[in-house]
mmCIF file of N, CA and C in Angstrom:
data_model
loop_
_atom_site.group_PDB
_atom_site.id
_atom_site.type_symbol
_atom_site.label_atom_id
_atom_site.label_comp_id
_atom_site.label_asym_id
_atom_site.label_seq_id
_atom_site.Cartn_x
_atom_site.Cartn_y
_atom_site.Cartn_z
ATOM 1 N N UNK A 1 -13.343 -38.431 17.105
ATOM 2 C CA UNK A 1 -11.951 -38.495 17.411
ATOM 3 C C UNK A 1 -11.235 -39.465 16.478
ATOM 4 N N UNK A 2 -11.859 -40.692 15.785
ATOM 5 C CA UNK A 2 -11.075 -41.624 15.159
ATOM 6 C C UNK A 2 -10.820 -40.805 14.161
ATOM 7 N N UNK A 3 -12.149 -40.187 13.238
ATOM 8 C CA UNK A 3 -12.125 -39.734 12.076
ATOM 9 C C UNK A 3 -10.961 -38.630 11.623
ATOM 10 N N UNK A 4 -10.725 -37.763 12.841
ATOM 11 C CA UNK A 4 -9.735 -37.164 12.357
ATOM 12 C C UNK A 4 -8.454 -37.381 12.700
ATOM 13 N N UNK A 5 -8.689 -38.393 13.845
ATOM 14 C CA UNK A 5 -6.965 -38.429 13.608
ATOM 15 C C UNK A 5 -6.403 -39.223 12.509
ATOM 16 N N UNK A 6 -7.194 -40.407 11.605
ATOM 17 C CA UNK A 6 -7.058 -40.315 10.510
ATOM 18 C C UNK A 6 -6.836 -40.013 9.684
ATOM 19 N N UNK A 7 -7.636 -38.701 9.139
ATOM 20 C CA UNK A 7 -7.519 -37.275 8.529
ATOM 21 C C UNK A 7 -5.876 -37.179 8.774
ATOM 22 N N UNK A 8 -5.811 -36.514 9.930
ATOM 23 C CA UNK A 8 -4.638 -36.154 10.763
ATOM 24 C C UNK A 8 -3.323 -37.251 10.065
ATOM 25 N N UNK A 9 -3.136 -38.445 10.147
ATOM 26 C CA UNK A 9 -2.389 -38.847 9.621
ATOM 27 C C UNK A 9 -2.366 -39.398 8.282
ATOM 28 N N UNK A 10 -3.288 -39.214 7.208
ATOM 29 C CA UNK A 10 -3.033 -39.376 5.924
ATOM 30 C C UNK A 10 -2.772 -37.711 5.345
ATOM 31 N N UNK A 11 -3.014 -36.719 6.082
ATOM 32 C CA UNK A 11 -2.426 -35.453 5.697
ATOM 33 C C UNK A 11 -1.043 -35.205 5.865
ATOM 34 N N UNK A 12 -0.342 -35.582 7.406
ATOM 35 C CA UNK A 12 1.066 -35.922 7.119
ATOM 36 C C UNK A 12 1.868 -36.625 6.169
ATOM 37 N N UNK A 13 0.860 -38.260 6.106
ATOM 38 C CA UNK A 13 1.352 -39.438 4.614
ATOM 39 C C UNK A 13 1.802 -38.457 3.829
ATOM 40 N N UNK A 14 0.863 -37.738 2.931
ATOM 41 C CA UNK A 14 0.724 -37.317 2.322
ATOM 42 C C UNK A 14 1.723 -36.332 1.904
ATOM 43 N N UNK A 15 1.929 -35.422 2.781
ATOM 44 C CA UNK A 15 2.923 -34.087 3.144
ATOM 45 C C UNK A 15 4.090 -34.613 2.908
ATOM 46 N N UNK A 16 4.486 -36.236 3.905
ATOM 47 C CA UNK A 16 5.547 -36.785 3.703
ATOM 48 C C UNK A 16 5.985 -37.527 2.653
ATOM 49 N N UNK A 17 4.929 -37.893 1.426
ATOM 50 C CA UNK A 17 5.338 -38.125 0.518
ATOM 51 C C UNK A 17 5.751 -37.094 -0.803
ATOM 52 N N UNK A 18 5.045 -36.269 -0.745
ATOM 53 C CA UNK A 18 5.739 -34.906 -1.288
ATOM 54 C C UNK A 18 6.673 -34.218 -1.193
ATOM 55 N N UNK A 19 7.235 -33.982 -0.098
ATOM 56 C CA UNK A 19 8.434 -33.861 0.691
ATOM 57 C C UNK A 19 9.893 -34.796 0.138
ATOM 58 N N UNK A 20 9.615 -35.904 0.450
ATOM 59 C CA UNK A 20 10.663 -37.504 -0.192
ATOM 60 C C UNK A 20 10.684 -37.209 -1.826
ATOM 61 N N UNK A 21 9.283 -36.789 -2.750
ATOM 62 C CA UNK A 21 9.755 -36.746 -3.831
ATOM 63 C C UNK A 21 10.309 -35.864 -4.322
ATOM 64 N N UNK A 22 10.360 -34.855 -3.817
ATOM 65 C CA UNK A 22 10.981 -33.293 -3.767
ATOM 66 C C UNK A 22 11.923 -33.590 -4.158
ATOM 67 N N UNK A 23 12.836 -33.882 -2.709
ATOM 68 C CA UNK A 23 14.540 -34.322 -1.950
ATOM 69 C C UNK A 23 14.618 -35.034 -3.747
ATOM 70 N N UNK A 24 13.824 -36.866 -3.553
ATOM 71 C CA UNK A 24 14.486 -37.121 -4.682
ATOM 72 C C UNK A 24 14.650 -36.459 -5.755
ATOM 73 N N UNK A 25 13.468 -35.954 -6.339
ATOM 74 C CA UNK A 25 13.850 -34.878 -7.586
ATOM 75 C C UNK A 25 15.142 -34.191 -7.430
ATOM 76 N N UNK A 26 15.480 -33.238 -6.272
ATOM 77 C CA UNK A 26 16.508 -32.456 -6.517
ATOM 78 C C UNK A 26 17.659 -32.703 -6.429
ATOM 79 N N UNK A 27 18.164 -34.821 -5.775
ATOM 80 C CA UNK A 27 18.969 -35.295 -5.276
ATOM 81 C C UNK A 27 19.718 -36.099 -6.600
ATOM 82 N N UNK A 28 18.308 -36.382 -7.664
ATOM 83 C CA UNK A 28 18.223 -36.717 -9.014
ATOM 84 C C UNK A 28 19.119 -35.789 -9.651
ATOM 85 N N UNK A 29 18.495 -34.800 -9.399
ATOM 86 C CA UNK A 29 19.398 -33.757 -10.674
ATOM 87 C C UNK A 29 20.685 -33.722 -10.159
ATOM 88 N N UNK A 30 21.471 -33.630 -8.712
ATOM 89 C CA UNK A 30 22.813 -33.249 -8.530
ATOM 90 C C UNK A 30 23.207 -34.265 -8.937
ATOM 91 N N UNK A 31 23.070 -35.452 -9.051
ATOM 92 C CA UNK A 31 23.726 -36.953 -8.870
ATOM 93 C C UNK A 31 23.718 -36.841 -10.685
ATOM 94 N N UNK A 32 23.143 -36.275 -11.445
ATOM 95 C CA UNK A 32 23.135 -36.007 -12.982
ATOM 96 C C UNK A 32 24.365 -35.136 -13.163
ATOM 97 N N UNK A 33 23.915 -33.946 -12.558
ATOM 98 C CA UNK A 33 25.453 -32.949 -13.203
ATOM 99 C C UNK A 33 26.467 -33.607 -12.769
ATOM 100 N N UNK A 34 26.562 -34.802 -11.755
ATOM 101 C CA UNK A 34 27.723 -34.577 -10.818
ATOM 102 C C UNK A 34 28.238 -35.800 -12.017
ATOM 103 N N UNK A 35 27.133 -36.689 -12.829
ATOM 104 C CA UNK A 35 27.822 -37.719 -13.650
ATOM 105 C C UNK A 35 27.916 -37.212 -14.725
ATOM 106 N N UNK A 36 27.389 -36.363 -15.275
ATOM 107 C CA UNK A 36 27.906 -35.658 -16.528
ATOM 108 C C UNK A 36 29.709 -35.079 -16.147
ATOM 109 N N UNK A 37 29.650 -33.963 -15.283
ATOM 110 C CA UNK A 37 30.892 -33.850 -15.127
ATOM 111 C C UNK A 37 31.995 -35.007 -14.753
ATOM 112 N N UNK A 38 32.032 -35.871 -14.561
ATOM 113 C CA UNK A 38 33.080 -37.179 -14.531
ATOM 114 C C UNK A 38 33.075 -37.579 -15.831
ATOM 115 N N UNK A 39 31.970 -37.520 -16.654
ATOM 116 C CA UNK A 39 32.229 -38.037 -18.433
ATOM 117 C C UNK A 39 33.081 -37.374 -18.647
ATOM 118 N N UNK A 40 32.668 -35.553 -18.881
ATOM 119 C CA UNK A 40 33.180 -34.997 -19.598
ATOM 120 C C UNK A 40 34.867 -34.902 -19.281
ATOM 121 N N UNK A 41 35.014 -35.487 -17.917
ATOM 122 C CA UNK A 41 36.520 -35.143 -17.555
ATOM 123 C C UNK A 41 37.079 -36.492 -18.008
ATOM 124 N N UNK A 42 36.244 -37.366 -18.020
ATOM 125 C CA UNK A 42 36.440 -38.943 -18.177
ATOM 126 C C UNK A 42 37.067 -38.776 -20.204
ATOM 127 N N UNK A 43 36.150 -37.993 -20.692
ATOM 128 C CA UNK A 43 36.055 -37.794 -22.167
ATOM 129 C C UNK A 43 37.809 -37.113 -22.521
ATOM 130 N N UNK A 44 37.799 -36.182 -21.695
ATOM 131 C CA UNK A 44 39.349 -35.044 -22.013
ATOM 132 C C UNK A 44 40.515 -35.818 -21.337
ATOM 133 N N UNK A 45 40.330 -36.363 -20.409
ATOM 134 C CA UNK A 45 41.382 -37.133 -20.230
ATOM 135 C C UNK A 45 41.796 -38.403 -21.291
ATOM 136 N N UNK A 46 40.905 -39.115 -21.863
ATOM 137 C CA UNK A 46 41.068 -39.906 -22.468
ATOM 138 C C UNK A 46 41.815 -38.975 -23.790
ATOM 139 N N UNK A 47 41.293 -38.078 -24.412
ATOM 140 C CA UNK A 47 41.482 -37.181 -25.551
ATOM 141 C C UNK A 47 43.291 -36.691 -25.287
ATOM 142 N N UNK A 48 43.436 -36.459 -24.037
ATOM 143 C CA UNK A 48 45.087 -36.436 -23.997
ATOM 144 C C UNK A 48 45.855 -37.037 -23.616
ATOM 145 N N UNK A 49 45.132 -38.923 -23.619
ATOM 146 C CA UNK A 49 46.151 -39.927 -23.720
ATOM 147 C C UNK A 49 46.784 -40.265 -24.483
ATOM 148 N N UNK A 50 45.738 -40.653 -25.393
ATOM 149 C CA UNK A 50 45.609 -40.808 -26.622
ATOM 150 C C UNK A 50 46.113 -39.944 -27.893
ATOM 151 N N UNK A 51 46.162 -38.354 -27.642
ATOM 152 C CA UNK A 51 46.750 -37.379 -28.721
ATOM 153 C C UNK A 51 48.252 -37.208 -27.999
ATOM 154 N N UNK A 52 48.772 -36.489 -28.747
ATOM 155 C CA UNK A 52 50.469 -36.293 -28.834
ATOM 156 C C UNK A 52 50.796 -35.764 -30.061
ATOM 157 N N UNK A 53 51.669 -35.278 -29.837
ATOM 158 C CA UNK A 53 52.442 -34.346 -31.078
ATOM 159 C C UNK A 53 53.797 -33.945 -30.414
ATOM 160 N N UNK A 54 54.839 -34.038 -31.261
ATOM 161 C CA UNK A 54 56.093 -33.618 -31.238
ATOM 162 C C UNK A 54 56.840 -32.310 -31.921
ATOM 163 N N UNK A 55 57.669 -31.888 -31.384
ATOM 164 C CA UNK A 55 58.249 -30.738 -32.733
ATOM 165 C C UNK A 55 58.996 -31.348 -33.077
ATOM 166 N N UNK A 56 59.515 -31.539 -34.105
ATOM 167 C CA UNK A 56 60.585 -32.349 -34.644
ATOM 168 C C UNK A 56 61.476 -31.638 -35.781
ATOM 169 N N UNK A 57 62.034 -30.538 -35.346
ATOM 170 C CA UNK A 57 63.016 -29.596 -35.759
ATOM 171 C C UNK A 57 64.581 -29.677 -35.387
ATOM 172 N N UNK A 58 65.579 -29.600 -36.568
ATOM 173 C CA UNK A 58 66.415 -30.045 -35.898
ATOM 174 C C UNK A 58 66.746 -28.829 -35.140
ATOM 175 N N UNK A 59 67.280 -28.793 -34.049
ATOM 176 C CA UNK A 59 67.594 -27.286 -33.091
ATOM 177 C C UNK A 59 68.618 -26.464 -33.336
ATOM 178 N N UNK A 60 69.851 -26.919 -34.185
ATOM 179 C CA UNK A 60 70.700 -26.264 -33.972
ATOM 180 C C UNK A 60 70.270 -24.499 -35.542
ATOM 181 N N UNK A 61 70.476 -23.810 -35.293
ATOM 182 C CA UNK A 61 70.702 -22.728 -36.099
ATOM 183 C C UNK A 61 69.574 -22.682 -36.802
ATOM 184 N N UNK A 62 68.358 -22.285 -36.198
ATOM 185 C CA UNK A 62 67.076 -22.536 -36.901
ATOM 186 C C UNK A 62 66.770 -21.271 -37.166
ATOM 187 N N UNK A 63 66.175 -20.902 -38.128
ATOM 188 C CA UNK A 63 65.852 -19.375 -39.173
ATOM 189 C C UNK A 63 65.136 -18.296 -38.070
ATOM 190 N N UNK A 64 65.222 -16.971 -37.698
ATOM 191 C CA UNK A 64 64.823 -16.107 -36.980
ATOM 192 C C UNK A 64 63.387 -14.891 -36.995
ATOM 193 N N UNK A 65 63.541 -15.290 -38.358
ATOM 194 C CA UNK A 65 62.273 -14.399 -38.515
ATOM 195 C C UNK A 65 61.353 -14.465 -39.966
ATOM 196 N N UNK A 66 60.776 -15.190 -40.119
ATOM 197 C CA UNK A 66 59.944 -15.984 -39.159
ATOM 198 C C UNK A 66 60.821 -17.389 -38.533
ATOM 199 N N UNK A 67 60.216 -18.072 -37.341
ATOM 200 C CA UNK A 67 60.081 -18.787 -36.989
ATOM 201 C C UNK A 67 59.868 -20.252 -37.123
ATOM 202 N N UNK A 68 60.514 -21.321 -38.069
ATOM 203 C CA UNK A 68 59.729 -22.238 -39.053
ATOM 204 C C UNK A 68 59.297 -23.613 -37.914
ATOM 205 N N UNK A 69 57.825 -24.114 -37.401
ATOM 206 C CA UNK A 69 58.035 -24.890 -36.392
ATOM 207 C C UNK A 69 57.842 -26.225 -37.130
ATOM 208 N N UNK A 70 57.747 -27.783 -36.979
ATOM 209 C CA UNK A 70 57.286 -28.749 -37.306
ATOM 210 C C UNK A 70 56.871 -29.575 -36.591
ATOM 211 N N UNK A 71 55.151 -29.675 -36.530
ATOM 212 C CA UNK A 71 54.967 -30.320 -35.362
ATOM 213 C C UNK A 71 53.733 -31.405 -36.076
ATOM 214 N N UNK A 72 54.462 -33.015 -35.457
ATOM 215 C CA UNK A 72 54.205 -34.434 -36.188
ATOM 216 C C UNK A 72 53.284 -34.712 -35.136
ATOM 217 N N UNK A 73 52.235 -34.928 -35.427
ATOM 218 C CA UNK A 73 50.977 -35.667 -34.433
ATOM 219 C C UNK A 73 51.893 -37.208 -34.524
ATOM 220 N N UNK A 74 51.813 -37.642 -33.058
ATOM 221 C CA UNK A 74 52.256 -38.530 -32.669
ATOM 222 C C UNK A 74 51.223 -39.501 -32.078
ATOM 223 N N UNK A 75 50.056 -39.293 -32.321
ATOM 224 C CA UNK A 75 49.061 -39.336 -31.358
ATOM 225 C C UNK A 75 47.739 -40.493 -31.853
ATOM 226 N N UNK A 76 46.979 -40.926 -31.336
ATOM 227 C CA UNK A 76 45.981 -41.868 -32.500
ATOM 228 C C UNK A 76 44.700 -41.556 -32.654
ATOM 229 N N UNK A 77 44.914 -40.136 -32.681
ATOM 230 C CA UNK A 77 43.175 -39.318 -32.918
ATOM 231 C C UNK A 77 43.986 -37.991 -33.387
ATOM 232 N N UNK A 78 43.184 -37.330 -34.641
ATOM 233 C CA UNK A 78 43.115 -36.314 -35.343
ATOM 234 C C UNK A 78 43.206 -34.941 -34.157
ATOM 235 N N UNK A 79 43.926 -34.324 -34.441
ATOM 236 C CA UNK A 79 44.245 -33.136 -33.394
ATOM 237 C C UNK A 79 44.066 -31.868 -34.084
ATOM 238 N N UNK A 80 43.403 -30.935 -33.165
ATOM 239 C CA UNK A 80 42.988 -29.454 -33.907
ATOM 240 C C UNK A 80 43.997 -28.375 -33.590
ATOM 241 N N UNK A 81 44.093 -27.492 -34.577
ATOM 242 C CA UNK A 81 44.886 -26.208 -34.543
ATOM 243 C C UNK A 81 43.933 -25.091 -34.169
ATOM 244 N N UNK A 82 42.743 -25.367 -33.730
ATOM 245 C CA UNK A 82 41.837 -24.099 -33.904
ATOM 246 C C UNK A 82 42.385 -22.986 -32.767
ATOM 247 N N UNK A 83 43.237 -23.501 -31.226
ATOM 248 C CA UNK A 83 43.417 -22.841 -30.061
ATOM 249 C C UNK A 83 44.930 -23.450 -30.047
ATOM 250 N N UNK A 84 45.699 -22.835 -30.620
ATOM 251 C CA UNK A 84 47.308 -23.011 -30.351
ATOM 252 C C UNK A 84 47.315 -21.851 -29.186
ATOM 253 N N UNK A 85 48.429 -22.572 -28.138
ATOM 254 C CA UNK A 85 49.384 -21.216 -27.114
ATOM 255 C C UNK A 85 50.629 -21.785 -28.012
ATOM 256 N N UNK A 86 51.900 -20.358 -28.021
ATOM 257 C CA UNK A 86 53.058 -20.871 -28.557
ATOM 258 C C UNK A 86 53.396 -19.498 -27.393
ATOM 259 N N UNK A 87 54.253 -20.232 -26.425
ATOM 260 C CA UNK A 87 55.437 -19.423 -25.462
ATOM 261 C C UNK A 87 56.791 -19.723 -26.075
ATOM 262 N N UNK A 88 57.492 -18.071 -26.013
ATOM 263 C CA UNK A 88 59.019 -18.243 -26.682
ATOM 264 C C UNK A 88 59.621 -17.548 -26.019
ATOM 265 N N UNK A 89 60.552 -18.408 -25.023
ATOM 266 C CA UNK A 89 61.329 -17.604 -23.754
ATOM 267 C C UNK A 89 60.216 -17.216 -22.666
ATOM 268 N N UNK A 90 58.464 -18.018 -22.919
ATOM 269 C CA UNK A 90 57.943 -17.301 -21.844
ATOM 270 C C UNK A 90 57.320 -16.247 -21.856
ATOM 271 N N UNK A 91 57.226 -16.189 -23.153
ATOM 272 C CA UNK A 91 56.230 -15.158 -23.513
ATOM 273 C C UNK A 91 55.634 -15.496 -24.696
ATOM 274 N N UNK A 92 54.201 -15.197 -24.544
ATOM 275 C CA UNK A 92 52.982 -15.561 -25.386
ATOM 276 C C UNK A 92 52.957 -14.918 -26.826
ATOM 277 N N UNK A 93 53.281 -15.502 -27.852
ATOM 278 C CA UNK A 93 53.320 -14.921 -29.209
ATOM 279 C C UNK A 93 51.781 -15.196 -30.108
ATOM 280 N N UNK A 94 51.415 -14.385 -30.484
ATOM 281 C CA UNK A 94 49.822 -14.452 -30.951
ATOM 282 C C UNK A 94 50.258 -14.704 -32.454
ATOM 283 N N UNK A 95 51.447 -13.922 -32.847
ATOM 284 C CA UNK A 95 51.223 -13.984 -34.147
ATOM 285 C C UNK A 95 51.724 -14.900 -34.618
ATOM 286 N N UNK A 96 51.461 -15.674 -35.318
ATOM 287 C CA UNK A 96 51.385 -16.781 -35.827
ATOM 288 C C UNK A 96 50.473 -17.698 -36.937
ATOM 289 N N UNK A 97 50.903 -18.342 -38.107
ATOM 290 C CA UNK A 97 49.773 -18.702 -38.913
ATOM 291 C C UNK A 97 50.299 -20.962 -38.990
ATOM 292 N N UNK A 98 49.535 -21.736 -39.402
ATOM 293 C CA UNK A 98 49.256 -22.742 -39.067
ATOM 294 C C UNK A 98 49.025 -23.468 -40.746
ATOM 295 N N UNK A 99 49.591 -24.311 -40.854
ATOM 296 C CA UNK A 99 49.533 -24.571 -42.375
ATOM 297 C C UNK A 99 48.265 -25.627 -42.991
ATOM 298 N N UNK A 100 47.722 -26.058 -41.584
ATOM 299 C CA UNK A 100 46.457 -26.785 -41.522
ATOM 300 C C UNK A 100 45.291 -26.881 -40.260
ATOM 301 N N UNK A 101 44.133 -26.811 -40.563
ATOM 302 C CA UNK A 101 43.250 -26.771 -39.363
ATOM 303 C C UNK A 101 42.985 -28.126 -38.263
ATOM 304 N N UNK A 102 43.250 -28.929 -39.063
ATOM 305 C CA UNK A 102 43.482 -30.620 -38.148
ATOM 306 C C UNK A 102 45.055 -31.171 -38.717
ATOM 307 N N UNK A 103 45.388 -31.779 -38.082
ATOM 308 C CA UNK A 103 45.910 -33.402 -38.882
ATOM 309 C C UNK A 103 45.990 -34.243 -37.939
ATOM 310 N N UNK A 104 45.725 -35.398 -38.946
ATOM 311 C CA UNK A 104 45.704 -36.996 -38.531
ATOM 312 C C UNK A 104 46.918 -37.403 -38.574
ATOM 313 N N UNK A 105 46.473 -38.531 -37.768
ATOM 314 C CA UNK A 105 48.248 -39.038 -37.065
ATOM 315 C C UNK A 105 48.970 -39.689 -37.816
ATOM 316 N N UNK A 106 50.140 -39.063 -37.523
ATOM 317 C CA UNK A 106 51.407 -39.425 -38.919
ATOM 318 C C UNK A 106 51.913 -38.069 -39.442
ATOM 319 N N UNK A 107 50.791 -37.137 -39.941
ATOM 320 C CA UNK A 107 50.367 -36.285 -40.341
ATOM 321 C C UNK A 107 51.912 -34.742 -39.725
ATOM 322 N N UNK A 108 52.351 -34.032 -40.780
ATOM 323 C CA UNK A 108 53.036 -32.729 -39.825
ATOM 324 C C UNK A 108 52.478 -31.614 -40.451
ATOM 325 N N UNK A 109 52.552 -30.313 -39.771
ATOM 326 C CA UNK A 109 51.798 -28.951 -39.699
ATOM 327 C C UNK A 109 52.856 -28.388 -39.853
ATOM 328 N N UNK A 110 52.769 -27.702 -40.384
ATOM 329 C CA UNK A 110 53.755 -26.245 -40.243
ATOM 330 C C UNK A 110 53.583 -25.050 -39.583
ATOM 331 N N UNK A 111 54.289 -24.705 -38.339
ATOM 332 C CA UNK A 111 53.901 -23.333 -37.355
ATOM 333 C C UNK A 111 54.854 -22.669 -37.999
ATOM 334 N N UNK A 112 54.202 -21.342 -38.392
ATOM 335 C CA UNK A 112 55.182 -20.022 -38.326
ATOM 336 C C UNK A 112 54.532 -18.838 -37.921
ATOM 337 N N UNK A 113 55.741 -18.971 -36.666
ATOM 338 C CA UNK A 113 55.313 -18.016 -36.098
ATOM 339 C C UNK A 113 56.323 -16.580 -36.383
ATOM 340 N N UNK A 114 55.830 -15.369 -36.432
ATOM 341 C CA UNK A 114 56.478 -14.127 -36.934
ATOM 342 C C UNK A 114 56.650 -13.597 -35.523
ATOM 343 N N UNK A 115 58.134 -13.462 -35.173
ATOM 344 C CA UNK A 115 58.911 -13.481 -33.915
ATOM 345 C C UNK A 115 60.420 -12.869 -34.348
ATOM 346 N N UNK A 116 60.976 -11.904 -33.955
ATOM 347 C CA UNK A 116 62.326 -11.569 -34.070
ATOM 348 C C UNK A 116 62.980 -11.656 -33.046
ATOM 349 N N UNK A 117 63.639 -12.921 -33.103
ATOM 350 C CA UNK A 117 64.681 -13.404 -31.936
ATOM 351 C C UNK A 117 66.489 -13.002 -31.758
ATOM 352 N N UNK A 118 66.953 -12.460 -30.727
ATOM 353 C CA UNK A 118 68.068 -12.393 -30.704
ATOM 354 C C UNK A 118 69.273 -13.802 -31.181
ATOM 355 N N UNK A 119 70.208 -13.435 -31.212
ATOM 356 C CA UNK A 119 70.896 -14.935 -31.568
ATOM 357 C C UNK A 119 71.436 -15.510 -30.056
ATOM 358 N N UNK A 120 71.275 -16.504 -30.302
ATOM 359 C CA UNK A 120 71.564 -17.177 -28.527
ATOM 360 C C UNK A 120 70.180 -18.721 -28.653
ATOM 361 N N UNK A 121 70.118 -18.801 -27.335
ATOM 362 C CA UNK A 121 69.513 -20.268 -27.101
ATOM 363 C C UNK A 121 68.284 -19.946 -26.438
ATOM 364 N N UNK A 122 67.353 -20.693 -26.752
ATOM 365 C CA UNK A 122 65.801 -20.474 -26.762
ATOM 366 C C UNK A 122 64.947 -21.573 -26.728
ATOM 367 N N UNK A 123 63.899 -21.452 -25.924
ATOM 368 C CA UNK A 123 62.945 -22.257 -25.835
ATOM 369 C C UNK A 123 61.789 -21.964 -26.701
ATOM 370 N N UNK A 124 60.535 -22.939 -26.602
ATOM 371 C CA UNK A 124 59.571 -22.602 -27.436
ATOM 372 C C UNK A 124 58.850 -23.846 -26.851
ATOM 373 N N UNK A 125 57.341 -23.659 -26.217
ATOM 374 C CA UNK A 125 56.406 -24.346 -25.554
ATOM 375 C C UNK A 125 55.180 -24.182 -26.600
ATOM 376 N N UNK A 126 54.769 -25.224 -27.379
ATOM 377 C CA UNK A 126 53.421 -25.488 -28.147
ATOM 378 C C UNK A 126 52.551 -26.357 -27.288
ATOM 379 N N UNK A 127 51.454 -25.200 -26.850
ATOM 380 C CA UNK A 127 49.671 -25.724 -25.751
ATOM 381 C C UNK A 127 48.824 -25.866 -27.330
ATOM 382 N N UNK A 128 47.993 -27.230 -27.209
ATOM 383 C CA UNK A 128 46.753 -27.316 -27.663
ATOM 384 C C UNK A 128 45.884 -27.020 -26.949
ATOM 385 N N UNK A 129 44.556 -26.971 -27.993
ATOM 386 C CA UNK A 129 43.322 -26.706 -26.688
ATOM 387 C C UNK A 129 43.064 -27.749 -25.619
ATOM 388 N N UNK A 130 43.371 -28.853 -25.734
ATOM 389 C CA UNK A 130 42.931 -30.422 -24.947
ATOM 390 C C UNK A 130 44.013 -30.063 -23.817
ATOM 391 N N UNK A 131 45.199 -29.487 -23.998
ATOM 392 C CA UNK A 131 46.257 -29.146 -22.901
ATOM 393 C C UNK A 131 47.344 -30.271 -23.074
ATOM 394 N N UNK A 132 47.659 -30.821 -24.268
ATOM 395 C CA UNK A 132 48.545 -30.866 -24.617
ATOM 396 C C UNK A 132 50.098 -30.446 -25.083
ATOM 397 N N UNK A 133 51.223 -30.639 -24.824
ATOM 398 C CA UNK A 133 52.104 -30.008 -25.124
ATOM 399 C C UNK A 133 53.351 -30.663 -25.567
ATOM 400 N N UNK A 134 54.619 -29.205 -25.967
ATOM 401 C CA UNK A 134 55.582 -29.733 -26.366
ATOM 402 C C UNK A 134 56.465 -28.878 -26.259
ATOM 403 N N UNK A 135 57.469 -29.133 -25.430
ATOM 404 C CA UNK A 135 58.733 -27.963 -25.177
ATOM 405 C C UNK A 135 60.317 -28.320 -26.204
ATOM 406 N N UNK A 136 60.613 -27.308 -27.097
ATOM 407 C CA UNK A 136 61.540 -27.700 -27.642
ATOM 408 C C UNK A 136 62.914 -25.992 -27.386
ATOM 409 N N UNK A 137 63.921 -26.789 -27.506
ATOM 410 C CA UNK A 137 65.305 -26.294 -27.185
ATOM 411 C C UNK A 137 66.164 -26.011 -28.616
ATOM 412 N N UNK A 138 66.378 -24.750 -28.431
ATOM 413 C CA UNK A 138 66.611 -24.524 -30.135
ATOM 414 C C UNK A 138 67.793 -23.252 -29.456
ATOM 415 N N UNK A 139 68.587 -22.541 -31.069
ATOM 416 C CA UNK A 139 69.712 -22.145 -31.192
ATOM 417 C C UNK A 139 69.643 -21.321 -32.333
ATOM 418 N N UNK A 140 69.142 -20.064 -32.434
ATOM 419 C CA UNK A 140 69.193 -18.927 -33.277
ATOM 420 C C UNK A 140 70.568 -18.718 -34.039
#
């Protein structure tokens, strides 16, 4: 009777320590993704404190077709053109070409976008990929 209840409870020990390292293993890994994802949000937030860009066009009677944009990184980290959105009136214009693939701050780009606008008053919203932006008020 001693012998196995012995048995008996170093087979539970046992069970129960396999069990605990399990949990931890798998409690390990969530507590990993769960701190990776706070970097990476920790990382992009910082990325659109820090970046900025302006259009800096004067608005009144600006050319119609094409589109001439000027947009000055305002910002203190190098900013990419690889994923421009450009909304005009609210609607998504694809076509469009970019006069450089980065610039550094100080630095201006040239957007032209190929758009035939009525004459009247108009908006124009420039998204980076980081989700940066810039809404400017202009006059065909």
């Amino acid at each position: 009777m001693g012998l196995s209840t012995s048995a008996t409870h170093i087979i539970f020990f046992i069970a129960s320590v396999v069990i605990a390292a399990s949990f931890v293993g798998v409690a390990a890994n969530a507590i990993l993704n769960i701190s990776n994802g706070i970097q990476d949000r920790g990382n992009m937030l910082a990325d659109q404190l820090s970046g900025s860009f302006e259009i800096i066009n004067d608005p009144t009677h600006m050319s119609n077709n094409p589109l001439i944009l000027y947009l000055k990184n305002t910002g203190k980290v190098p900013l990419s053109t690889a994923h421009i959105t450009i909304l005009i009136d609210g609607i998504n214009e694809d076509n469009y070409t970019v006069s450089n693939d980065t610039w550094m701050p100080g630095d201006t780009i040239t957007l032209t976008v190929n758009v035939d606008l009525a004459s009247g008053d108009h908006v124009v919203k420039v998204v980076l990929e980081n989700g940066i932006s810039d809404t400017f008020y202009f006059k065909v």
